[in-house]
Coordinates of C-alpha atoms in Angstrom, one line a residue:
X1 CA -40.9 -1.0 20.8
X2 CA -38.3 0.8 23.4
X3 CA -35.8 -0.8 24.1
X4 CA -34.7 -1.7 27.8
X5 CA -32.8 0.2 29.6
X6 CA -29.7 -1.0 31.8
X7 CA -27.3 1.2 34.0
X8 CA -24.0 -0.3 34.1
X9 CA -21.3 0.6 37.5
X10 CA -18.1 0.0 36.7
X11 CA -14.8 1.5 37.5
X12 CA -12.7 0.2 35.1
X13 CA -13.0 2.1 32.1
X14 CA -11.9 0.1 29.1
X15 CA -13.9 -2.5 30.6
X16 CA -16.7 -0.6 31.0
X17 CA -17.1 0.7 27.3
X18 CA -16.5 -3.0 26.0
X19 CA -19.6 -3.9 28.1
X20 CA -21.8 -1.2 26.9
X21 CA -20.7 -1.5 23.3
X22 CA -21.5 -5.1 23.5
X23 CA -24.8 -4.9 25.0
X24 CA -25.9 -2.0 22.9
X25 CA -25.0 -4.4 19.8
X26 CA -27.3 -6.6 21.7
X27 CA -30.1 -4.1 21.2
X28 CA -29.9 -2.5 24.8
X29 CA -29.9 0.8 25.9
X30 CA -26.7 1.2 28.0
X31 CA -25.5 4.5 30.5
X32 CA -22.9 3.9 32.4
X33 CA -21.0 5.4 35.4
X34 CA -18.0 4.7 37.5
X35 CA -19.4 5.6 41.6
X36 CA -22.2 4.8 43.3
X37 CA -23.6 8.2 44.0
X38 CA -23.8 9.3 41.0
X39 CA -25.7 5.8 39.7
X40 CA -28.1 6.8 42.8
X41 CA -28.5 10.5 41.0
X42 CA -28.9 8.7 37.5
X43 CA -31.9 6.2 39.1
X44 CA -33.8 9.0 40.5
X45 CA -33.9 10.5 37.2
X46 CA -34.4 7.3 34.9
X47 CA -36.5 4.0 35.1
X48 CA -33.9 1.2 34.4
X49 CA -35.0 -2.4 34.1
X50 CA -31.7 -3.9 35.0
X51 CA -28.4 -3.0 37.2
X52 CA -25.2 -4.5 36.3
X53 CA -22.3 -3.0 39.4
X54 CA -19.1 -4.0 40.0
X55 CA -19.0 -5.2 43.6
X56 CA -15.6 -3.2 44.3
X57 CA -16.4 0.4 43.4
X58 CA -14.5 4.1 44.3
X59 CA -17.1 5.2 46.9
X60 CA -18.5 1.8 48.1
X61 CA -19.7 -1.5 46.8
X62 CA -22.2 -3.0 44.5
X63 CA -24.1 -4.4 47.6
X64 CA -25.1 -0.8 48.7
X65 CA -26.9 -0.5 45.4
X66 CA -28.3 -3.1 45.9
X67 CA -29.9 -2.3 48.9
X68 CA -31.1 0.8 48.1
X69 CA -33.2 -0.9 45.6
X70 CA -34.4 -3.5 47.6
X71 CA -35.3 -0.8 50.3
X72 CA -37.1 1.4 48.0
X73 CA -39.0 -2.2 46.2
X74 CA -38.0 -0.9 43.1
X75 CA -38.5 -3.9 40.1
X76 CA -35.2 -3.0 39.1
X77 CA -33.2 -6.1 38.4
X78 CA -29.4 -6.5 39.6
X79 CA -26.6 -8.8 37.8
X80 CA -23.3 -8.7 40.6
X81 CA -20.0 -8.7 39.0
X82 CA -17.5 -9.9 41.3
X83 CA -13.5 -11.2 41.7
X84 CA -13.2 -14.7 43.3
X85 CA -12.5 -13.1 46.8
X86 CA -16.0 -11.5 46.7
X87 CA -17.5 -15.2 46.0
X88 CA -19.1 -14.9 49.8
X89 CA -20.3 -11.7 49.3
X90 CA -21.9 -12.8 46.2
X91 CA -23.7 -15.8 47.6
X92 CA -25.1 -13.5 50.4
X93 CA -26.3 -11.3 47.3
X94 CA -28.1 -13.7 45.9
X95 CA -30.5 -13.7 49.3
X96 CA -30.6 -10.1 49.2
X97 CA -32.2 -10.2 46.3
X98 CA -29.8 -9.5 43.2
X99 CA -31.2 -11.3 40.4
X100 CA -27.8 -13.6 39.5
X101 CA -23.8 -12.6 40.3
X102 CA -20.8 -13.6 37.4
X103 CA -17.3 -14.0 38.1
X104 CA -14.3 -12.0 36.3
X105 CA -13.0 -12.2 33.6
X106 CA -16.9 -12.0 32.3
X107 CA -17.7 -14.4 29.2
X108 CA -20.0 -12.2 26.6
X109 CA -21.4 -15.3 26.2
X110 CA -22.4 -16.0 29.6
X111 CA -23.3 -11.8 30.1
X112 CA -25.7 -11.7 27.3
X113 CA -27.5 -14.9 29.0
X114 CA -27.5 -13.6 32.3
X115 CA -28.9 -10.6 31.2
X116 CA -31.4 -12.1 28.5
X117 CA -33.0 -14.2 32.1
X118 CA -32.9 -11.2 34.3
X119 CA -35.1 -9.3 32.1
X120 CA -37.4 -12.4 31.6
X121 CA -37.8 -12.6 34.9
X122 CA -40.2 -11.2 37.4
X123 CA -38.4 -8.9 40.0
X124 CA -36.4 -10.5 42.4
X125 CA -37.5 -11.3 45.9
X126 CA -37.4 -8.4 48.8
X127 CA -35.7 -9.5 52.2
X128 CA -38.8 -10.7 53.0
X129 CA -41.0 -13.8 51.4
X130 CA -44.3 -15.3 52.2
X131 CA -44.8 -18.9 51.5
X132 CA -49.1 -18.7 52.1
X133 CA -50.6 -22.2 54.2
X134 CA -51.2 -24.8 52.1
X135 CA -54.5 -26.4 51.3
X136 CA -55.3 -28.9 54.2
X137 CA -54.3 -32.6 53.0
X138 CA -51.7 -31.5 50.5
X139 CA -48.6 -32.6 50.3
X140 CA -45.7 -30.7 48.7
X141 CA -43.1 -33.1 46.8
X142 CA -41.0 -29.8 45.5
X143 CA -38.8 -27.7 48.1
X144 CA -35.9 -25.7 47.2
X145 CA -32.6 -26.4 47.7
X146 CA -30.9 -23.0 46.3
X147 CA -32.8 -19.6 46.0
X148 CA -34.6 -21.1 42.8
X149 CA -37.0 -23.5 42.2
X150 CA -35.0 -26.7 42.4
X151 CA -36.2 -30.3 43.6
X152 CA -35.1 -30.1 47.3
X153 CA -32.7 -33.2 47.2
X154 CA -31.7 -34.6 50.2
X155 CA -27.6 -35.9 49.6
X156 CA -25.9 -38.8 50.4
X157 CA -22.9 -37.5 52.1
X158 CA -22.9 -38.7 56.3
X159 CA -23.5 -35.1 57.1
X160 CA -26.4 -34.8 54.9
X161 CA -28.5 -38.0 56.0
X162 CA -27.8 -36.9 59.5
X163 CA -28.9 -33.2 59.1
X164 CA -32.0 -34.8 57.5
X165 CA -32.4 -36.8 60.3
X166 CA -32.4 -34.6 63.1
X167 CA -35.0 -32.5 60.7
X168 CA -37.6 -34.9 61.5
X169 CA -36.8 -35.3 64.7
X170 CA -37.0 -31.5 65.2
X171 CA -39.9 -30.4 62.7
X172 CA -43.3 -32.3 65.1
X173 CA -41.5 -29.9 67.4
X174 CA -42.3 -26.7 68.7
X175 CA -38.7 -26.2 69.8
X176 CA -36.7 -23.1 68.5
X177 CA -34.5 -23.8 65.9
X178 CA -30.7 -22.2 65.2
X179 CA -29.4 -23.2 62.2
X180 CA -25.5 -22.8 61.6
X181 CA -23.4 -22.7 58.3
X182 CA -21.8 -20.7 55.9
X183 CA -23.0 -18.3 53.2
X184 CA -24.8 -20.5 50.1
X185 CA -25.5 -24.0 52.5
X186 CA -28.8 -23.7 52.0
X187 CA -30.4 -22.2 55.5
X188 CA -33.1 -21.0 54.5
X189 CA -34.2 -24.2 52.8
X190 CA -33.3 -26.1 55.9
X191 CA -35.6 -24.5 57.3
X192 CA -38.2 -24.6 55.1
X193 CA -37.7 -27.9 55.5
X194 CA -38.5 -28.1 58.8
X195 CA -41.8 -26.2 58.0
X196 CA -43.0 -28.6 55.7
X197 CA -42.1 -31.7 57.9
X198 CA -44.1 -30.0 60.8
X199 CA -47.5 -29.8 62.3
X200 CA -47.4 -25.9 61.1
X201 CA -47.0 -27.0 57.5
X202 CA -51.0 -25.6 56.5
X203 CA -49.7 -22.3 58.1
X204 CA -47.7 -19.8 56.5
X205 CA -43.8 -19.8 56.2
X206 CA -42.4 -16.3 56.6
X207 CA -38.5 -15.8 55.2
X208 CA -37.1 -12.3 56.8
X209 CA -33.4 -11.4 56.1
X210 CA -32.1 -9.7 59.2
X211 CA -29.0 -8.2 57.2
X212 CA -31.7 -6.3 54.6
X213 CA -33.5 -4.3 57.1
X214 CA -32.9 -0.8 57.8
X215 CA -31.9 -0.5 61.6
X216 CA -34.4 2.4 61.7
X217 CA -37.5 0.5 60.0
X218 CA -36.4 -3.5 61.4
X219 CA -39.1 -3.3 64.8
X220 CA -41.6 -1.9 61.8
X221 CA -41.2 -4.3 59.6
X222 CA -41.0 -7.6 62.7
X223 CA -43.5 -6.2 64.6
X224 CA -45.7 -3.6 62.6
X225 CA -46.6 0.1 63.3
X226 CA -49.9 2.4 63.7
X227 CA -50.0 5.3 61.6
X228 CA -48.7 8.2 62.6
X229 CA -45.8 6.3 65.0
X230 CA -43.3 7.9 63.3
X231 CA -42.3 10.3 60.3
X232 CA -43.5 8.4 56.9
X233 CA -45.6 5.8 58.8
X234 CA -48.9 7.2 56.9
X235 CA -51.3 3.9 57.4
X236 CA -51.0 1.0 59.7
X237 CA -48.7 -1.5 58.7
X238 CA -49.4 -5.2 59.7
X239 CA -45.7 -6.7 60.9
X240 CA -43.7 -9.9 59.5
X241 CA -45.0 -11.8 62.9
X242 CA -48.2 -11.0 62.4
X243 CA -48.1 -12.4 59.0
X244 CA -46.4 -15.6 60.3
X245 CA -49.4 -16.5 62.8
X246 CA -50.1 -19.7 62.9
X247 CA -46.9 -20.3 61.2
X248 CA -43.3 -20.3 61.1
X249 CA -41.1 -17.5 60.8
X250 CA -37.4 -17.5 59.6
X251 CA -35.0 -14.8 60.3
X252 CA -31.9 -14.8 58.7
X253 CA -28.9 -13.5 59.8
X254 CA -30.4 -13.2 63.2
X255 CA -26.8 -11.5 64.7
X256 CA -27.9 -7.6 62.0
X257 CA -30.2 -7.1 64.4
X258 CA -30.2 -3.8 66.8
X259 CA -30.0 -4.2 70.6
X260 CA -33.4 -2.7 70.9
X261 CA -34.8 -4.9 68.1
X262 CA -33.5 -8.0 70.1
X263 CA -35.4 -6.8 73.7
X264 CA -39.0 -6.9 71.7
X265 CA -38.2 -9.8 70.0
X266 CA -37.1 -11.6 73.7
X267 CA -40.7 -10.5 74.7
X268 CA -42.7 -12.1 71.8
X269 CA -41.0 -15.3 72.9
X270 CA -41.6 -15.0 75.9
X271 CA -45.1 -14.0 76.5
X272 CA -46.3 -14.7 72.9
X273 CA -47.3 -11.5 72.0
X274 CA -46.1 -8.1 70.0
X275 CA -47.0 -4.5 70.4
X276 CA -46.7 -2.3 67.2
X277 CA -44.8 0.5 67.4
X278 CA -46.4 3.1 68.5
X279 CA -49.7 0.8 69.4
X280 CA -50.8 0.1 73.1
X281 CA -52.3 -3.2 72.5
X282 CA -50.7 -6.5 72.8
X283 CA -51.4 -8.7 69.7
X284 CA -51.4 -12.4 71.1
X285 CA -49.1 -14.2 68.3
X286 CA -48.6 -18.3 67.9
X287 CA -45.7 -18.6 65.9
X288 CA -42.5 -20.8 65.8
X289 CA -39.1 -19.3 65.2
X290 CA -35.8 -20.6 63.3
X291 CA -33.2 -18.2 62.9
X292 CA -29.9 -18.5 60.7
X293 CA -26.2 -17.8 61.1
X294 CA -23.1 -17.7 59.3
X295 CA -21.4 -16.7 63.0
X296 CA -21.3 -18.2 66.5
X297 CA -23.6 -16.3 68.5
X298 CA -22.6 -17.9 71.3
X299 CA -19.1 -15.8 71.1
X300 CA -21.2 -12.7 70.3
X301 CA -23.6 -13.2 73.3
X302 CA -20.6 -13.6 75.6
X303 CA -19.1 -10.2 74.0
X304 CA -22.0 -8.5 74.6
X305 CA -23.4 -7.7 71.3
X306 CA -26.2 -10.2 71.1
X307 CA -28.8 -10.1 74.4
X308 CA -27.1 -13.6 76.0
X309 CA -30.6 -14.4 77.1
X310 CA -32.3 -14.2 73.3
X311 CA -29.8 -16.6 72.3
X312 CA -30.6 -19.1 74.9
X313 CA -34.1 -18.6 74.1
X314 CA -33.6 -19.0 70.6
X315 CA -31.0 -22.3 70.8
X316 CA -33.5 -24.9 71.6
X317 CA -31.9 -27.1 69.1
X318 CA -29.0 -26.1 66.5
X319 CA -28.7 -27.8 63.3
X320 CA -25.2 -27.9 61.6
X321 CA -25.2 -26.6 57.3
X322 CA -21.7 -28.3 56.6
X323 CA -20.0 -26.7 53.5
X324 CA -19.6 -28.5 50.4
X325 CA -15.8 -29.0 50.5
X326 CA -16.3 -31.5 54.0
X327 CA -19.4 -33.6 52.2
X328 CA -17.2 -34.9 49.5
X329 CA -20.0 -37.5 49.0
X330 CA -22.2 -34.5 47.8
X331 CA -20.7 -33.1 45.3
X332 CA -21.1 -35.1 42.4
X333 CA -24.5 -35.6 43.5
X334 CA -25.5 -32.5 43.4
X335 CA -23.3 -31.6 40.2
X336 CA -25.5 -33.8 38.2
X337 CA -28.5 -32.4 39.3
X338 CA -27.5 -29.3 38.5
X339 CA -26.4 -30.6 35.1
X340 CA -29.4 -31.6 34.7
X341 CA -31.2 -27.7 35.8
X342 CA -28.8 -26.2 33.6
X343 CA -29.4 -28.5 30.5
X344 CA -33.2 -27.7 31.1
X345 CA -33.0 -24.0 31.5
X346 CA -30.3 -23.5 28.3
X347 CA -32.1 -26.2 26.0
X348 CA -29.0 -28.3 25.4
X349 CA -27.9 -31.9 26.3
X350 CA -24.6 -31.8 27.9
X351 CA -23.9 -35.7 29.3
X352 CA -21.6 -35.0 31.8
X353 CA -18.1 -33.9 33.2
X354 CA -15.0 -35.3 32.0
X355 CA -12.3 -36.5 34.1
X356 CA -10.3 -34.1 34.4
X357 CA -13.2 -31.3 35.1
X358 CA -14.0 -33.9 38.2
X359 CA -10.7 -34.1 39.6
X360 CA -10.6 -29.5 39.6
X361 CA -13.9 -30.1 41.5
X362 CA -12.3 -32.3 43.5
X363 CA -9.7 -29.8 44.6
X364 CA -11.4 -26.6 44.5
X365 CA -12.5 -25.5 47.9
X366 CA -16.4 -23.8 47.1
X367 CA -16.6 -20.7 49.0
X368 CA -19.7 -20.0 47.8
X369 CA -21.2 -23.5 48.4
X370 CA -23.9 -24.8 46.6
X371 CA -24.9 -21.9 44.9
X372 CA -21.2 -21.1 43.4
X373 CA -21.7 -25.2 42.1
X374 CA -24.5 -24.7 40.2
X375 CA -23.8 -21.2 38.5
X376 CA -20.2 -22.8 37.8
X377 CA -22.2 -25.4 36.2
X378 CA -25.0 -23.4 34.6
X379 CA -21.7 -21.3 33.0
X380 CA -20.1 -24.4 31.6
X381 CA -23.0 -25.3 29.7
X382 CA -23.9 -22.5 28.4
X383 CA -20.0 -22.3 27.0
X384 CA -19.7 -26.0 25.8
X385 CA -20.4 -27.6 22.5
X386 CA -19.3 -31.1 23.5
X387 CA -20.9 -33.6 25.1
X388 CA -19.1 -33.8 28.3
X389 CA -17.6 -30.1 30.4
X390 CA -13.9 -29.9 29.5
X391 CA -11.9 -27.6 32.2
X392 CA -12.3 -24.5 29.4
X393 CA -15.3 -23.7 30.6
X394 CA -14.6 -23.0 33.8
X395 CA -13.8 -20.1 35.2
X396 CA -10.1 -19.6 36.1
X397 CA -10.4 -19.7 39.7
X398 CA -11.1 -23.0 39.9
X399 CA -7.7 -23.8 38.3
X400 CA -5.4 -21.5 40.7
X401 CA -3.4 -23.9 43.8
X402 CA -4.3 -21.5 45.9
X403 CA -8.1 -22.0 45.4
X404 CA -7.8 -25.7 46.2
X405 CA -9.8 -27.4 49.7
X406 CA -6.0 -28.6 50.9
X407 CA -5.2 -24.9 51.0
X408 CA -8.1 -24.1 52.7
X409 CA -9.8 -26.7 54.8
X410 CA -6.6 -27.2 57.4
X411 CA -9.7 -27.7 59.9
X412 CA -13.1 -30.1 59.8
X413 CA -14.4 -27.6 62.2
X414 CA -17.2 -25.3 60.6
X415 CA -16.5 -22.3 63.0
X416 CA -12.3 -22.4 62.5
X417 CA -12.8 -23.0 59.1
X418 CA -14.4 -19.9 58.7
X419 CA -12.4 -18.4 61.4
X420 CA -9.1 -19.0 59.3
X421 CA -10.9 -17.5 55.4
X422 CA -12.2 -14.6 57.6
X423 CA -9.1 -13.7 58.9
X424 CA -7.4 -13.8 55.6
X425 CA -10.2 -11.9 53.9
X426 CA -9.9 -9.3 57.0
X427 CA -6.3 -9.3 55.7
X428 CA -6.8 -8.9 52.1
X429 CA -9.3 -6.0 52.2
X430 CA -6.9 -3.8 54.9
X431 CA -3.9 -4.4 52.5
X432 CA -6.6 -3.5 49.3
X433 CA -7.4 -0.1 51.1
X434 CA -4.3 0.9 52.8
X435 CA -5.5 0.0 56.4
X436 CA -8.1 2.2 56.1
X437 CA -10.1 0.5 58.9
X438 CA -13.2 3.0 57.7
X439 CA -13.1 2.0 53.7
X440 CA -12.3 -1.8 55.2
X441 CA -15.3 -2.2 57.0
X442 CA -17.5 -0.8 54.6
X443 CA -16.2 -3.2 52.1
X444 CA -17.0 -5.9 54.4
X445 CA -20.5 -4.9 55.4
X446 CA -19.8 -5.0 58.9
X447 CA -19.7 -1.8 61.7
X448 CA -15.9 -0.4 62.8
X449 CA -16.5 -1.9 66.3
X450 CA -16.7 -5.5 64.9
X451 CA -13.8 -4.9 62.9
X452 CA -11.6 -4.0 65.4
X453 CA -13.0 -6.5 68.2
X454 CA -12.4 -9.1 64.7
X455 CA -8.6 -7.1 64.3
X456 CA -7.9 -8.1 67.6
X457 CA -9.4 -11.8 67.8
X458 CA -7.2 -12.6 65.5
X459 CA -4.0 -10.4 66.2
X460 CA -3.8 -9.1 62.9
X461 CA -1.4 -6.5 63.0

């Protein structure tokens, strides 16, 4: 039997070989390299089943891998290793389609696990996915409350039971939807959500994440294209609205998409119908549409780089995703049923979290949400023997002042909040790469334009 193969990206060179000597003593078959281009030279020439990349790399970062492999719908699996900074980035990964992310310093422990359920597992999702209409009459008790299979669980915090509320007042609706929050709240689930509570809920549920599509190929893959429409497009390919009919369609990160993207999509709400690219027949299309954000698009409208009109069009009704750190109520709520996930998946029987791992949780601010909870949690199992989670098994981060929700919660406001840890992050990553603006906004994933408009917002010098 051969074994499988894994490509490891990592600049760090001692690190690097005590990775692949571990995993090879694991019965893997390990290459490694330090830049990105040349781990895109060694995956032309090689089948690997799984990627493990450093986010922070020489000549880019790990989510540009990442990409790639989701662009070209390879079954390549990807394992994200990242610094605390990167926890954002991480989250976002996760929708993108890497399989799992780990935090440094990396427990062999938790490695070999990670790895062990990424090769288990069937491919991770592309930027798109296709929940098909459900048999009429059925009901559906499970939703998802993370990018896994999870009980969706509505909490108890204030902010929770009124989100849920305005979710059934919204779902009988046809009424566009914007929901609002930061990276790992749980968007997409929201909205899912709101398909299932809705007269749509027999029809299909299309997810599209904005931020994965090429620029070039994004009107091909909303709105479909006839063969021959452009270089490559050898057949005719039946678009994500097309798919949704009858539906819903989500589109995450709404704010990726091109200005000429925007215009077609402005006339499919409008008139209710698409035109492939390169077709000349309108396709009549009854769909309902909830995008996603992480940024106010009203601010973006008003500076021009989202069509002012779309967003009107799209805010019928907005729906607040609060972050973890302002729905204390939450936390421990969540925190057990993730106890419970991770007890489930790992076969043990850990109880609970002792009093002192409660009062860290407490503090610690959650960048990355509920997701960064439950793989926080899903690690401390795996690493404890006891019958309760001691403070050990937790990853460093969550024990540094800095990291705490006092430090970085100075507003209840979702959009300063994230104003203020966006500024310092701009901060951070100019200072990382010498003020290479360039290198900066690669590392950020955004264009040079909305770094400097982002430079000057917030008079970084």
């Amino acid at each position: 039997m051969s074994k499988e193969k894994i490509l490891l990206i990592e600049d760090d060179l001692t690190y690097s070989k005590i990775i692949k000597n571990f995993l090879e003593k694991n019965e893997y078959e390990v290459d490694k390299t330090t830049k990105i281009a040349e781990a895109f030279n060694m995956m032309e020439k090689a089948a690997y089943d799984l990627v493990i990349t450093d986010y922070r790399l020489p000549d880019g970062t790990g989510m540009e891998v990442l990409e790639s492999i989701v662009h070209q719908k390879k079954k390549t699996r990807v394992i994200l290793i990242t610094n605390y900074s990167d926890i954002r980035t991480a989250v976002r990964s996760m929708k993108l389609g890497a399989f799992e992310y780990i935090s440094k310093p990396v427990n062999p422990d938790e490695l070999l696990a990670t790895v062990q359920e990424a090769l288990k597992s069937t491919p991770s999702r592309e930027s798109t996915e296709i929940i098909p209409s459900k048999p009429k009459n059925s009901s559906s008790s499970r939703s998802t409350l993370a990018e896994d299979n999870s009980h969706y669980v509505v909490g108890k915090s204030p902010e929770a039971l009124q989100l849920e509320q305005y979710i059934s007042l919204v779902a009988p609706t046809e009424m566009s939807v914007v929901v609002l929050g930061e990276s790992g709240t749980g968007k997409e689930f929201i909205s899912k959500r709101i398909h299932e509570k809705s007269k749509r809920s027999n029809g299909p549920f299309v997810a599209i994440d904005c931020g994965a599509l090429s620029k070039e190929l994004a009107g091909s893959e909303l709105f479909g294209h006839v063969k021959g429409a452009f270089t490559g497009a050898l057949d005719n390919k039946t678009g994500h609205f097309e798919m949704a009919n009858g539906g819903t369609i989500f589109l995450d990160e709404i704010g990726n998409l091109s200005y000429e993207v925007q215009i077609k999509l402005l006339r499919a709400i409008q008139e209710r119908k698409i035109r492939k690219i390169g077709g000349t027949k309108d396709i009549p299309i009854d769909v309902r549409i909830i995008v996603a954000t992480n940024e106010d698009l009203s601010n973006v409208a008003k500076s021009g780089e989202f069509r002012e009109d779309l967003y009107h069009r799209l805010n019928e009704f907005s729906l607040k995703s609060s972050p973890l750190r302002e729905r204390g109520a939450d936390l421990f709520h969540y925190s057990d049923i993730f106890l419970q996930d991770a007890n489930e998946s790992l076969g043990k029987s850990i109880k609970g979290f002792n009093s002192d791992v409660k009062e860290i949780f407490e503090r610690y601010s959650w960048p990355g949400n509920l997701r960064e909870l439950k793989n926080i949690i899903k690690r401390a199992v795996l690493l404890s023997s006891d019958d309760y989670i001691q403070k050990e098994a937790l990853p460093v981060d969550l024990l540094l002042p800095e990291n705490s929700s006092s430090n970085n919660s100075g507003t209840k406001d979702l959009k300063s909040s994230f104003e203020v840890q966006e500024k310092a992050m701009i901060i951070k990553t100019l200072n990382d790469v010498k003020h290479n603006k360039s290198k900066a906004a690669k590392i950020l994933n955004i264009d040079r334009k909305t770094l400097y408009n982002k430079i000057e917002k917030y008079g970084i010098d």
